CSV table of C-alpha atoms and ligand atoms in Angstrom, one decimal:
chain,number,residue,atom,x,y,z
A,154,UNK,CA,-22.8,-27.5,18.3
A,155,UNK,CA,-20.3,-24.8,19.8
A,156,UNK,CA,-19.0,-22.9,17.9
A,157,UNK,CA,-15.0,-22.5,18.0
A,158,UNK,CA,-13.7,-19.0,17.8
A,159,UNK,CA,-10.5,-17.7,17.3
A,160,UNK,CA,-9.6,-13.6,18.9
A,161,UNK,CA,-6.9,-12.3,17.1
A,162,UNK,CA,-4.7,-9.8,18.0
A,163,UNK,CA,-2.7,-7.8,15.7
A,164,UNK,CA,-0.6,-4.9,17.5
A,165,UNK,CA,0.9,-2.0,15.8
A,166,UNK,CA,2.8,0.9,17.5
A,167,UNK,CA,-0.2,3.1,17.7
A,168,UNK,CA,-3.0,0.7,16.9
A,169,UNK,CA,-4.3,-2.1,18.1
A,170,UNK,CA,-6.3,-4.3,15.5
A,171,UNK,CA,-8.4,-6.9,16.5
A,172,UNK,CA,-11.2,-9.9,15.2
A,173,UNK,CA,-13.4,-12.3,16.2
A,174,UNK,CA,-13.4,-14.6,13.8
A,175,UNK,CA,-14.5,-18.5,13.2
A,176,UNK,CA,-11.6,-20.4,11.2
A,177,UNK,CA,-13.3,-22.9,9.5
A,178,UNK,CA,-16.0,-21.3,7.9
A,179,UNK,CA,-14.0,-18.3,7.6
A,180,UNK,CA,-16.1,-16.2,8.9
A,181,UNK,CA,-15.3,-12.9,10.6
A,182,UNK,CA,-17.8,-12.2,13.4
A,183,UNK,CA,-16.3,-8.8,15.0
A,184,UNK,CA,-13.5,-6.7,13.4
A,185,UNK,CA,-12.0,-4.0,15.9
A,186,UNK,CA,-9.2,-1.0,15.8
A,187,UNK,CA,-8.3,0.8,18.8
A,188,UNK,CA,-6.2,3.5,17.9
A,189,UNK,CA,-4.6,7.0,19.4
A,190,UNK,CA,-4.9,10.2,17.1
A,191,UNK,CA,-4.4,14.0,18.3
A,192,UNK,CA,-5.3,13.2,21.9
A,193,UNK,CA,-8.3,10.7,21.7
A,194,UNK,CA,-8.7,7.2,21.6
A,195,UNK,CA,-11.0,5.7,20.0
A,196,UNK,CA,-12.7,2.2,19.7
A,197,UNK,CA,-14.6,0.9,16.5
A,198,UNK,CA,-16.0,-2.2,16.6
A,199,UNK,CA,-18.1,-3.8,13.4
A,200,UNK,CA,-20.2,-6.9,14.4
A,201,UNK,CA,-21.1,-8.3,11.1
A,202,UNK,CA,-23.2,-11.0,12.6
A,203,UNK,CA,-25.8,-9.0,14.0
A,204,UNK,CA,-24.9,-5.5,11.8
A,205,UNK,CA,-23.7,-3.5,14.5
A,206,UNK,CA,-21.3,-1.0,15.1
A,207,UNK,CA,-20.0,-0.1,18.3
A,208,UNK,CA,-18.2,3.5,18.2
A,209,UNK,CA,-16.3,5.3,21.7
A,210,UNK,CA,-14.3,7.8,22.6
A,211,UNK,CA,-11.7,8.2,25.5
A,212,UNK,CA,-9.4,11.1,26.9
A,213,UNK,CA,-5.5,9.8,25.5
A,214,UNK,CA,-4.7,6.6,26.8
A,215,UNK,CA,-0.9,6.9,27.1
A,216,UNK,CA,-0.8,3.2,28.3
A,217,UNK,CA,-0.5,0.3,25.9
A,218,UNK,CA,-1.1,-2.2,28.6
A,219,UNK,CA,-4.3,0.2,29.4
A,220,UNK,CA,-5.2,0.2,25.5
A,221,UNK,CA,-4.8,-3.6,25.4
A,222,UNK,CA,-7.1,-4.3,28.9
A,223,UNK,CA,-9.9,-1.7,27.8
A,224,UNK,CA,-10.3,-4.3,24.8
A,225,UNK,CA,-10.5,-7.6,26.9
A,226,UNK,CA,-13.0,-5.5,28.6
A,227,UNK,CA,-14.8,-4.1,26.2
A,228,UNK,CA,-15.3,-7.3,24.3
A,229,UNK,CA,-16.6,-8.5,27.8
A,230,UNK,CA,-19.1,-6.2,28.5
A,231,UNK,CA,-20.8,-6.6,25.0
A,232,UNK,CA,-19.4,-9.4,23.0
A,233,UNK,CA,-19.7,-12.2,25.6
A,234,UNK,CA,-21.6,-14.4,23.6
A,235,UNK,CA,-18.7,-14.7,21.4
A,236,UNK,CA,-16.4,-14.3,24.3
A,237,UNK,CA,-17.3,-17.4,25.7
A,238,UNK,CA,-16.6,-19.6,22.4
A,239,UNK,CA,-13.0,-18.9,21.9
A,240,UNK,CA,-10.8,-21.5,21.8
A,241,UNK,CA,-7.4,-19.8,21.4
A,242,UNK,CA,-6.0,-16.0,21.0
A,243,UNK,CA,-3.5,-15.7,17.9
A,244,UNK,CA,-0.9,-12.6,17.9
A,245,UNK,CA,0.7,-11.3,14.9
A,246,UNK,CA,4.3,-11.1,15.5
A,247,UNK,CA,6.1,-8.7,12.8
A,248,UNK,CA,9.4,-10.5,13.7
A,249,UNK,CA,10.1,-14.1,14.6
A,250,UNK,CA,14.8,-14.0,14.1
A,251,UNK,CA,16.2,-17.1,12.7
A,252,UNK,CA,14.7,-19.4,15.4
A,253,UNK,CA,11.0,-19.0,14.5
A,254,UNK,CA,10.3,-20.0,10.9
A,255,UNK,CA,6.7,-21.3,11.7
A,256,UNK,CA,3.4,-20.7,13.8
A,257,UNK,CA,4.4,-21.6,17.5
A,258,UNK,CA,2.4,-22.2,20.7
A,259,UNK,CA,3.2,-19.8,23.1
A,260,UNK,CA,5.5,-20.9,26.2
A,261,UNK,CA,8.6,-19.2,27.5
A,262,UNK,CA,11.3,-20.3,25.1
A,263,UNK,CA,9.0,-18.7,22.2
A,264,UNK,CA,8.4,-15.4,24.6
A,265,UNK,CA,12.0,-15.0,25.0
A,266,UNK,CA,13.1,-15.6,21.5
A,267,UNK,CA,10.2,-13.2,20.1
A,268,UNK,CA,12.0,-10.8,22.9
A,269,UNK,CA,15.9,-11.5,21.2
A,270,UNK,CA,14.4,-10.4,18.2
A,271,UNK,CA,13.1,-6.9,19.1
A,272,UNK,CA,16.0,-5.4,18.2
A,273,UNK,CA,15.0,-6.0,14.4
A,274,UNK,CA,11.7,-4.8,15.3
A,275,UNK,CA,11.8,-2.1,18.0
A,276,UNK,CA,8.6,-0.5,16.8
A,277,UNK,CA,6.7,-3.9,16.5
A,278,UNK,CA,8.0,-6.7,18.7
A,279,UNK,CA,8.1,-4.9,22.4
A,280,UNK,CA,4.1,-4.0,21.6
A,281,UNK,CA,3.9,-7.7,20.9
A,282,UNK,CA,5.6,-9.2,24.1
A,283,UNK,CA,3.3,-6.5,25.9
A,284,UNK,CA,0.1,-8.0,24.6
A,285,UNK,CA,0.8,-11.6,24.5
A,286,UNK,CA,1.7,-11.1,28.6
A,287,UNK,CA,-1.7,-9.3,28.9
A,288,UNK,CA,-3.1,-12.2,27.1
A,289,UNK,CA,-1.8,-15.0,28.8
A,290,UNK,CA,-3.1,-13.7,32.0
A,291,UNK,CA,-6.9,-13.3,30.8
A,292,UNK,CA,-6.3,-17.0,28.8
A,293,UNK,CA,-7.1,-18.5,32.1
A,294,UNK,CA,-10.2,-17.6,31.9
A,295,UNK,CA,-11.0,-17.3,28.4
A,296,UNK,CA,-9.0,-19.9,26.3
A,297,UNK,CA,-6.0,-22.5,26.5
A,298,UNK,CA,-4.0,-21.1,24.1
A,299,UNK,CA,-2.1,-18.5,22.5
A,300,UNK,CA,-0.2,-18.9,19.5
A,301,UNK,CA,2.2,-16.3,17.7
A,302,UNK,CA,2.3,-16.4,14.1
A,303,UNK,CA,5.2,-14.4,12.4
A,304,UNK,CA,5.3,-12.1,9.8
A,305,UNK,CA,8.9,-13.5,8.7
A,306,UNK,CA,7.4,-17.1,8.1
A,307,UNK,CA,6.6,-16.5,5.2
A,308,UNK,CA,10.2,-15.5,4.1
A,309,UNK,CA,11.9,-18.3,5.4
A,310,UNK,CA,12.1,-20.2,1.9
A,311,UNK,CA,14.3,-17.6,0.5
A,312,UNK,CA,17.6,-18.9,-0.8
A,313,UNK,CA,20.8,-17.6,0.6
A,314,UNK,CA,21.5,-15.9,-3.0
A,315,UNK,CA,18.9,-13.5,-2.0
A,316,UNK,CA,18.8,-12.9,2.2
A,317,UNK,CA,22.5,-12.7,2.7
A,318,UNK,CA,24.1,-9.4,2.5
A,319,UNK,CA,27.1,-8.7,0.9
A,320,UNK,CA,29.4,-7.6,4.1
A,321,UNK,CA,31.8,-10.5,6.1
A,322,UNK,CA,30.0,-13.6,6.4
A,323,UNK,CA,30.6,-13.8,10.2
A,324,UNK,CA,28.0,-11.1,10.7
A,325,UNK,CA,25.2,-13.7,9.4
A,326,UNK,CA,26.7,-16.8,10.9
A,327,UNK,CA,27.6,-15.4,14.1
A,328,UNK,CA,25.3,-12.7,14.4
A,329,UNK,CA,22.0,-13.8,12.1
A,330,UNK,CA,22.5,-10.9,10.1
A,331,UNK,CA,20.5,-11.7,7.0
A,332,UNK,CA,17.1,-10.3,5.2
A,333,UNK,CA,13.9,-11.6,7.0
A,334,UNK,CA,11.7,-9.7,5.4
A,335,UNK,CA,8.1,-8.7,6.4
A,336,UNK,CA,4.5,-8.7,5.7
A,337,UNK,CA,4.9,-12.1,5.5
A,338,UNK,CA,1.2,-13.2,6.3
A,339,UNK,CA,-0.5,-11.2,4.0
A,340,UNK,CA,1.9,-11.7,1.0
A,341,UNK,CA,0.5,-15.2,2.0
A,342,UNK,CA,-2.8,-14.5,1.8
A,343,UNK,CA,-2.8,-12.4,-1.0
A,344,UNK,CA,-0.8,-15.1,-3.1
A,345,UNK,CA,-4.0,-17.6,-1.5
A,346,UNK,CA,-6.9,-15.3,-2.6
A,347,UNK,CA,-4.5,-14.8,-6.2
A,348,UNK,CA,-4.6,-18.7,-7.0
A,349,UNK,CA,-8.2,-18.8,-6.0
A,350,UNK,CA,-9.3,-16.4,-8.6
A,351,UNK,CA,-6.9,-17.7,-11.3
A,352,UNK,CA,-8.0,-21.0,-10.7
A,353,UNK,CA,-4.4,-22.1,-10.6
A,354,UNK,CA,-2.8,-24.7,-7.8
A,355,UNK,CA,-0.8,-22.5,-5.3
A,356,UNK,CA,2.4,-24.7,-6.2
A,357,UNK,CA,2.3,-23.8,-9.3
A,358,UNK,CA,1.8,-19.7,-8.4
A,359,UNK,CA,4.1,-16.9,-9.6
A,360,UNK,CA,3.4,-14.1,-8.5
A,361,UNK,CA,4.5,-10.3,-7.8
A,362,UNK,CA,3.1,-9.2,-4.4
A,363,UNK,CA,3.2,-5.7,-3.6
A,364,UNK,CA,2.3,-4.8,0.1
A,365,UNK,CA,1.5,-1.1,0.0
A,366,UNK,CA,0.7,1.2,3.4
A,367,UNK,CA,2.4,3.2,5.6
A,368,UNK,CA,4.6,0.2,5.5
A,369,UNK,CA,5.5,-1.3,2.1
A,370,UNK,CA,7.2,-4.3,0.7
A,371,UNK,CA,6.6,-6.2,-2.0
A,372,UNK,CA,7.5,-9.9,-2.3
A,373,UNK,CA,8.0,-12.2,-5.2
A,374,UNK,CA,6.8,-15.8,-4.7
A,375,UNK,CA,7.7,-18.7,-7.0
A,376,UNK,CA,5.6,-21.9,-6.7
A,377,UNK,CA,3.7,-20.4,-4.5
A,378,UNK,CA,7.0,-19.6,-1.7
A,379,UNK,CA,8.7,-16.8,-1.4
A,380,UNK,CA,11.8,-16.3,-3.1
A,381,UNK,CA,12.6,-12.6,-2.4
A,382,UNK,CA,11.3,-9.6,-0.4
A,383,UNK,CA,12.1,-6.3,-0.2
A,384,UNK,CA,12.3,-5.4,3.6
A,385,UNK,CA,15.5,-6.9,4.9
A,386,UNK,CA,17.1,-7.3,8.8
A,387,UNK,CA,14.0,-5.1,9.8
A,388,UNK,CA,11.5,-3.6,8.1
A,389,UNK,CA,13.6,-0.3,7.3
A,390,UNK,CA,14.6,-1.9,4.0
A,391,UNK,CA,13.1,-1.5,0.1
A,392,UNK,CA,10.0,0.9,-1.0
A,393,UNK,CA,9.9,4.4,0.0
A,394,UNK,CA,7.5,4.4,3.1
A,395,UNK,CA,5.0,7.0,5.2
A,396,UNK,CA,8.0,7.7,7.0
A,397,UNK,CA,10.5,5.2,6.4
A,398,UNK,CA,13.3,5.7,4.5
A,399,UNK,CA,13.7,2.2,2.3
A,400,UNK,CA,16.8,1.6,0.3
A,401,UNK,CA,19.5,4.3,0.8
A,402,UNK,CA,23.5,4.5,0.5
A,403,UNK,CA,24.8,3.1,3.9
A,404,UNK,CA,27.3,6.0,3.4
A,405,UNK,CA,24.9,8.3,4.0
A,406,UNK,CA,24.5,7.4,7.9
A,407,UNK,CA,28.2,7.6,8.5
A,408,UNK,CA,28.0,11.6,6.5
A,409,UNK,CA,25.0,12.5,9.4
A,410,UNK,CA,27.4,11.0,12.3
A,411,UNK,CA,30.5,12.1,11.0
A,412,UNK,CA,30.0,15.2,9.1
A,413,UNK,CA,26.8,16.7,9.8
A,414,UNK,CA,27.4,15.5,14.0
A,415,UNK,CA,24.2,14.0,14.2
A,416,UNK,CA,24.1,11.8,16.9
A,417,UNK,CA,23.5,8.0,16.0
A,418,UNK,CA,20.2,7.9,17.8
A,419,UNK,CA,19.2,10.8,16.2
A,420,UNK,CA,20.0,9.6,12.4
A,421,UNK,CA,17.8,6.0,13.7
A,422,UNK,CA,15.1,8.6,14.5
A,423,UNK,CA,15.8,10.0,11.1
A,424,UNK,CA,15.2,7.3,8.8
A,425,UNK,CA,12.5,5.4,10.6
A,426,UNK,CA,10.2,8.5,11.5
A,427,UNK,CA,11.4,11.3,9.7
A,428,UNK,CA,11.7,10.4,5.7
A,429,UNK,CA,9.9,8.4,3.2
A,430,UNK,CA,7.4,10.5,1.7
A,431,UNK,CA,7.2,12.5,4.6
A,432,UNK,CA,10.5,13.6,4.4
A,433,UNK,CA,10.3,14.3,1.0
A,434,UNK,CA,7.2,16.8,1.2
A,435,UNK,CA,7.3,17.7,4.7
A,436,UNK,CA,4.0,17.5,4.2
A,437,UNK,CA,3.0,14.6,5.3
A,438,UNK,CA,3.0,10.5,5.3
A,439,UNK,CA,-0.5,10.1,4.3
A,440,UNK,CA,-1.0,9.3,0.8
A,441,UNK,CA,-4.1,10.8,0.5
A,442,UNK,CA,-3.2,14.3,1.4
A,443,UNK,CA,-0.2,14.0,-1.1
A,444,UNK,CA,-2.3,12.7,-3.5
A,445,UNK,CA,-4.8,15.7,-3.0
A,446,UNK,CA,-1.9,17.8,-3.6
A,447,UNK,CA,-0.3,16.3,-6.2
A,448,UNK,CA,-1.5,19.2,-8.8
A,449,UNK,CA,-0.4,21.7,-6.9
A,450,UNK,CA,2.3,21.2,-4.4
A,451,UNK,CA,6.0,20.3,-6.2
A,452,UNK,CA,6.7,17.9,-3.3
A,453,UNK,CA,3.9,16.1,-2.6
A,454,UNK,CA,4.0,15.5,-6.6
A,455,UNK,CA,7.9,14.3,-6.1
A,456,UNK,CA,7.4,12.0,-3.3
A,457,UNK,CA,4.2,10.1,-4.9
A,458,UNK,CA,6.6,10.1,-7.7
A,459,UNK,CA,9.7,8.8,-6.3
A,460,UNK,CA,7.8,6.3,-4.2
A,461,UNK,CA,6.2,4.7,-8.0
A,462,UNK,CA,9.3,4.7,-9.5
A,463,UNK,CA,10.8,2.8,-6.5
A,464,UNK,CA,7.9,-0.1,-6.8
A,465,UNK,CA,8.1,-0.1,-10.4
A,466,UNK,CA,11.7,-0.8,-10.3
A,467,UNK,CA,11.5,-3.6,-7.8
A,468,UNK,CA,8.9,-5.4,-9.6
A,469,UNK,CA,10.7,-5.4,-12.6
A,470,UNK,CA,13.7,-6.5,-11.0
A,471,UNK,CA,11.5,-9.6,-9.6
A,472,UNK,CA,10.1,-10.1,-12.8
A,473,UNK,CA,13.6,-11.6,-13.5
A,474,UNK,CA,13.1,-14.2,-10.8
A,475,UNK,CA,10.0,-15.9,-11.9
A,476,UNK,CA,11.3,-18.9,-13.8
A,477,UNK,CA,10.2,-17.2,-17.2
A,478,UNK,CA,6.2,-17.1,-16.2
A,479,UNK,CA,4.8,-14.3,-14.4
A,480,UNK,CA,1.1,-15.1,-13.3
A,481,UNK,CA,-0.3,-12.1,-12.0
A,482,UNK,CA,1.1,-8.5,-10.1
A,483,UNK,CA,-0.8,-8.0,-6.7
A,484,UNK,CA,-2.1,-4.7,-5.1
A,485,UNK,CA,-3.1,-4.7,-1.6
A,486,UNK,CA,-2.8,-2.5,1.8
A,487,UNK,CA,-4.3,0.4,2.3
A,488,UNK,CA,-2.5,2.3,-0.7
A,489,UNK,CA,-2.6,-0.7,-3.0
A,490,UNK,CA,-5.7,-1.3,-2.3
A,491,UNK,CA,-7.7,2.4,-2.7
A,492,UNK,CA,-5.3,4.5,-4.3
A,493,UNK,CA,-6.4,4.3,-8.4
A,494,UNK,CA,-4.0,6.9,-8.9
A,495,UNK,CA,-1.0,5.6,-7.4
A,496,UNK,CA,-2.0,2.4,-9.0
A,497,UNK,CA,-1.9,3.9,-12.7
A,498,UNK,CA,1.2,5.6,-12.1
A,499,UNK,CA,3.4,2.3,-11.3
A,500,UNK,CA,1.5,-0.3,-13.3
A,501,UNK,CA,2.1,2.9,-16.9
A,502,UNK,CA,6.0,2.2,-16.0
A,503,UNK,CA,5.2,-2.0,-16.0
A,504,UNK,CA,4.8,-2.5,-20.6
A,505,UNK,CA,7.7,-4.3,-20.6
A,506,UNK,CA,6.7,-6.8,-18.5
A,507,UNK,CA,3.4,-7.3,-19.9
A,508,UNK,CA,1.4,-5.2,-17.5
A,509,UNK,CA,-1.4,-2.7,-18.9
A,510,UNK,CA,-4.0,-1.0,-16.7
A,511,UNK,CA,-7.8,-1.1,-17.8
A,512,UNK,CA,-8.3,2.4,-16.2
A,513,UNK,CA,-12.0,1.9,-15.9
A,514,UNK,CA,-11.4,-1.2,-13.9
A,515,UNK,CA,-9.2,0.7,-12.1
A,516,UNK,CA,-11.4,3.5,-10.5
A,517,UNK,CA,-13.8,1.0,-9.1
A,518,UNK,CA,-12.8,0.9,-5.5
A,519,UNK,CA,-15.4,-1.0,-3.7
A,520,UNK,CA,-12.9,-3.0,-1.8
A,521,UNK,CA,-13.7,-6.4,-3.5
A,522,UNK,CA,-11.0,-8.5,-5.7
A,523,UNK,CA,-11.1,-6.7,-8.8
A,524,UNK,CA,-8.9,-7.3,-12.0
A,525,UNK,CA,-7.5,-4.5,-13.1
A,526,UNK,CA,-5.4,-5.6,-16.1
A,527,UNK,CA,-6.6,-4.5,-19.9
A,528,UNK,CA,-7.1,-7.6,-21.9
A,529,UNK,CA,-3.7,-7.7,-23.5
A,530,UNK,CA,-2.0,-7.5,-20.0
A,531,UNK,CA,-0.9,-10.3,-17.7
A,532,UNK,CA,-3.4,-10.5,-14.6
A,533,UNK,CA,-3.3,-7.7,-12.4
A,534,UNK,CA,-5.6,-8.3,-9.3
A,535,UNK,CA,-6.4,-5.9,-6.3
A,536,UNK,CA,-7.0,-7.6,-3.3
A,537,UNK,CA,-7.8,-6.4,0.3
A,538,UNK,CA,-5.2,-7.3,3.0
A,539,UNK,CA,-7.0,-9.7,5.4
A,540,UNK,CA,-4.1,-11.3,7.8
A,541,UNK,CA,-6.4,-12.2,10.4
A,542,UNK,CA,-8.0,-14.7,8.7
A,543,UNK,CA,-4.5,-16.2,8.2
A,544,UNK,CA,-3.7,-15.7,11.8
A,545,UNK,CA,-7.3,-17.4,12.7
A,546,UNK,CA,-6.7,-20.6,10.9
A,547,UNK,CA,-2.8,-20.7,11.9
A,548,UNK,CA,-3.8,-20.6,15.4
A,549,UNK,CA,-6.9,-22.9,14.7
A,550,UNK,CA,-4.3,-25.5,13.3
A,551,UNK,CA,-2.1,-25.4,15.9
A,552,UNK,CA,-4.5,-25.9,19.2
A,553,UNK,CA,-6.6,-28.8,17.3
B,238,AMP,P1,-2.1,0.4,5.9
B,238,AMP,O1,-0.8,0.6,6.7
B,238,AMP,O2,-2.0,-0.8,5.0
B,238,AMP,O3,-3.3,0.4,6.8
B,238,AMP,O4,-2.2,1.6,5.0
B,238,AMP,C1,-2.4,2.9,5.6
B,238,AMP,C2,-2.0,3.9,4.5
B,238,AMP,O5,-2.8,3.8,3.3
B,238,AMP,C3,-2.3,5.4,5.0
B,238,AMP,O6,-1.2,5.9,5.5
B,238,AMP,C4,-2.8,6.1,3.8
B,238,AMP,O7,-1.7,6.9,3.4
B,238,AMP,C5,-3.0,5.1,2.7
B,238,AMP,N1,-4.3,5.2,2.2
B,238,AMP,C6,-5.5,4.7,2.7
B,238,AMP,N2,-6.5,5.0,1.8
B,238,AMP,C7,-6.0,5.7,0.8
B,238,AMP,C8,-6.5,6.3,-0.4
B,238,AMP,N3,-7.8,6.3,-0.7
B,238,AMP,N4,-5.7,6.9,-1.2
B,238,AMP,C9,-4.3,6.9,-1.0
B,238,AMP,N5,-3.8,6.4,0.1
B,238,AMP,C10,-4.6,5.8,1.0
């Protein structure tokens, strides 16, 4: 029988992510990451049915729409077999507004509100539109559909005491000024893989999520829905990030514009590129160089502090919101999931809410679930970010 595939396409601002992958059996045939750094582009591809790998380089491509064909092609060239068994192409879209609280098919009316909602996601959603439009024009050839799944979904079960902000009311009834929150997919994946390995129905699931890579949030999920998140309007809100500021004063914009004369699109620039650890140490927004210094540069120590202290104190705080019965604290993204030492250093602040390392546990990074959690502790599970598979079966769902 023919096999039905899914391609998945998951666009960052300066990566494109993307999988092969068959929905029912779960199965992820090709796994790709096409990404810009210090002039070059390079391809990876990992075909894990026939144990391949496919690595290229190119001069900068300053184009996204170039970036975004050169994979359509690529996967052409030398993944036709596969090519020619998808059914449908699903796109991660960071931010779906107030409109789009579920998985949609792709037509105009879902293009144009994924485009109103860019301007909570200027660094996601215009990368989005741009692929989707690339995609729809190859469909013809190579599937029916297209189907945008949202990383807000996820979020949309979050009662008003917790999305609205406290400023006039008008702002989120006339303006949809409210938390959305982010990382929505894999917070639902995580919280899938989580009840797997507890052996516990999802509906019955509470559980501490925390989302930790260059972006972080961390979510906390009651019966198995999200109840609270820590990014808010965009994803600018909450942990300290690579470069994002998180929670700050909102005083503090109008002292840059009013005091300091910073210009307003300067102090956006600011916050979003400028600060989070990066800021701190002006050193840099990649945890493992700060970690590597963390001995011996005062900053790099400070930020990887100030960024543990910030998660520790949010999942405390959620601990409050779990209807008396925490099941388990999550770890995953790229920090969460292969940063030991960052790991050690929020879950030694978590006693008093039943959370104690096993630090032998701990140091075994090989990328598979692992407990982490010293007998005496509450569960605490490590668990790989995989949102394509999500993507893959939301899309699968929707065509059949
Ligand atoms: P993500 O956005 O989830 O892909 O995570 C990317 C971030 O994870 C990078 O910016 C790194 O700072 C961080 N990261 C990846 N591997 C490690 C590691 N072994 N130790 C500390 N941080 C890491």
């Amino acid at each position: 029988m023919k096999k039905e595939l899914i391609l998945v396409l998951n666009c960052g601002s300066s990566s494109v992510k993307f999988s092969i992958i068959d929905p029912i059996e779960e199965i992820t045939y090709i796994d790709g990451i096409i990404e810009t750094i210090n002039n070059i582009t390079s391809l990876k591809i990992q075909d894990f049915i026939n144990n391949k790998k496919l690595f290229k380089k190119f001069d900068k491509i300053d184009s996204y729409k170039q970036l975004i064909i050169l994979i359509f092609d690529i996967l052409h060239d030398k993944y036709k077999n596969y090519l020619n068994n998808i059914i449908g192409i699903g796109h991660r879209v960071v931010h779906g507004g107030k409109n789009l609280k579920k998985s949609m098919i792709i037509n105009s009316s879902v293009l144009l509100e994924i485009q109103k909602s860019s301007v909570f996601a200027p660094l996601h959603n215009p990368f989005h539109l741009l692929a989707i439009n690339i995609a729809l024009k190859k469909i013809l050839k190579l599937a029916k559909v297209n189907v945008a799944v949202f990383d807000t979904a996820f979020h949309h079960t979050i009662p008003k005491e917790s999305f609205l902000y406290a400023i006039p009311y008008y702002f989120y009834s006339d303006h949809s000024i409210r938390r959305y929150g982010a990382h929505g997919i894999n917070h639902f994946y995580v919280t899938k893989k989580c009840s797997f390995f507890l052996k516990k129905s999802i509906n019955q699931l509470n559980v501490i999520s925390c989302h930790l890579g260059s972006g972080s949030s961390i979510t906390a999920v009651v019966n198995g829905k999200s109840v609270d998140t820590s990014m808010g309007l965009t994803p600018l809100e909450g942990l300290v990030m690579g470069t994002r500021c998180g929670d700050i004063d909102p005083s503090i914009i109008f002292y840059m514009i009013k005091e300091l004369g910073i210009s307003l699109d300067k102090a956006q620039k600011i916050l979003t590129k400028y600060s989070g650890v990066l800021g701190i140490s002006s050193i840099s927004n990649d945890f493992r160089e700060l970690e590597e210094k963390y001995n011996v540069n005062k900053k790099a120590k400070l930020s990887i502090d100030i960024f543990c202290h910030r998660v520790a104190k949010y999942i405390c705080g959620y601990s409050s919101l779990m209807c008396g019965r925490l099941d388990a604290v999550i770890f995953t993204g790229g920090i969460g999931e292969n940063s030991s030492f960052i790991r050690q250093k929020i879950i030694d602040k978590l006693s008093l809410i039943g959370c104690f390392i096993d630090s032998k546990n701990n140091l075994n990074n090989n990328k598979k679930t692992i407990f982490i959690n010293s007998i005496k502790s509450i569960p605490i599970l490590v668990i790989s970010a995989n949102e394509n598979q999500i993507i893959a079966k939301e899309t699968y769902n929707l065509i059949k």
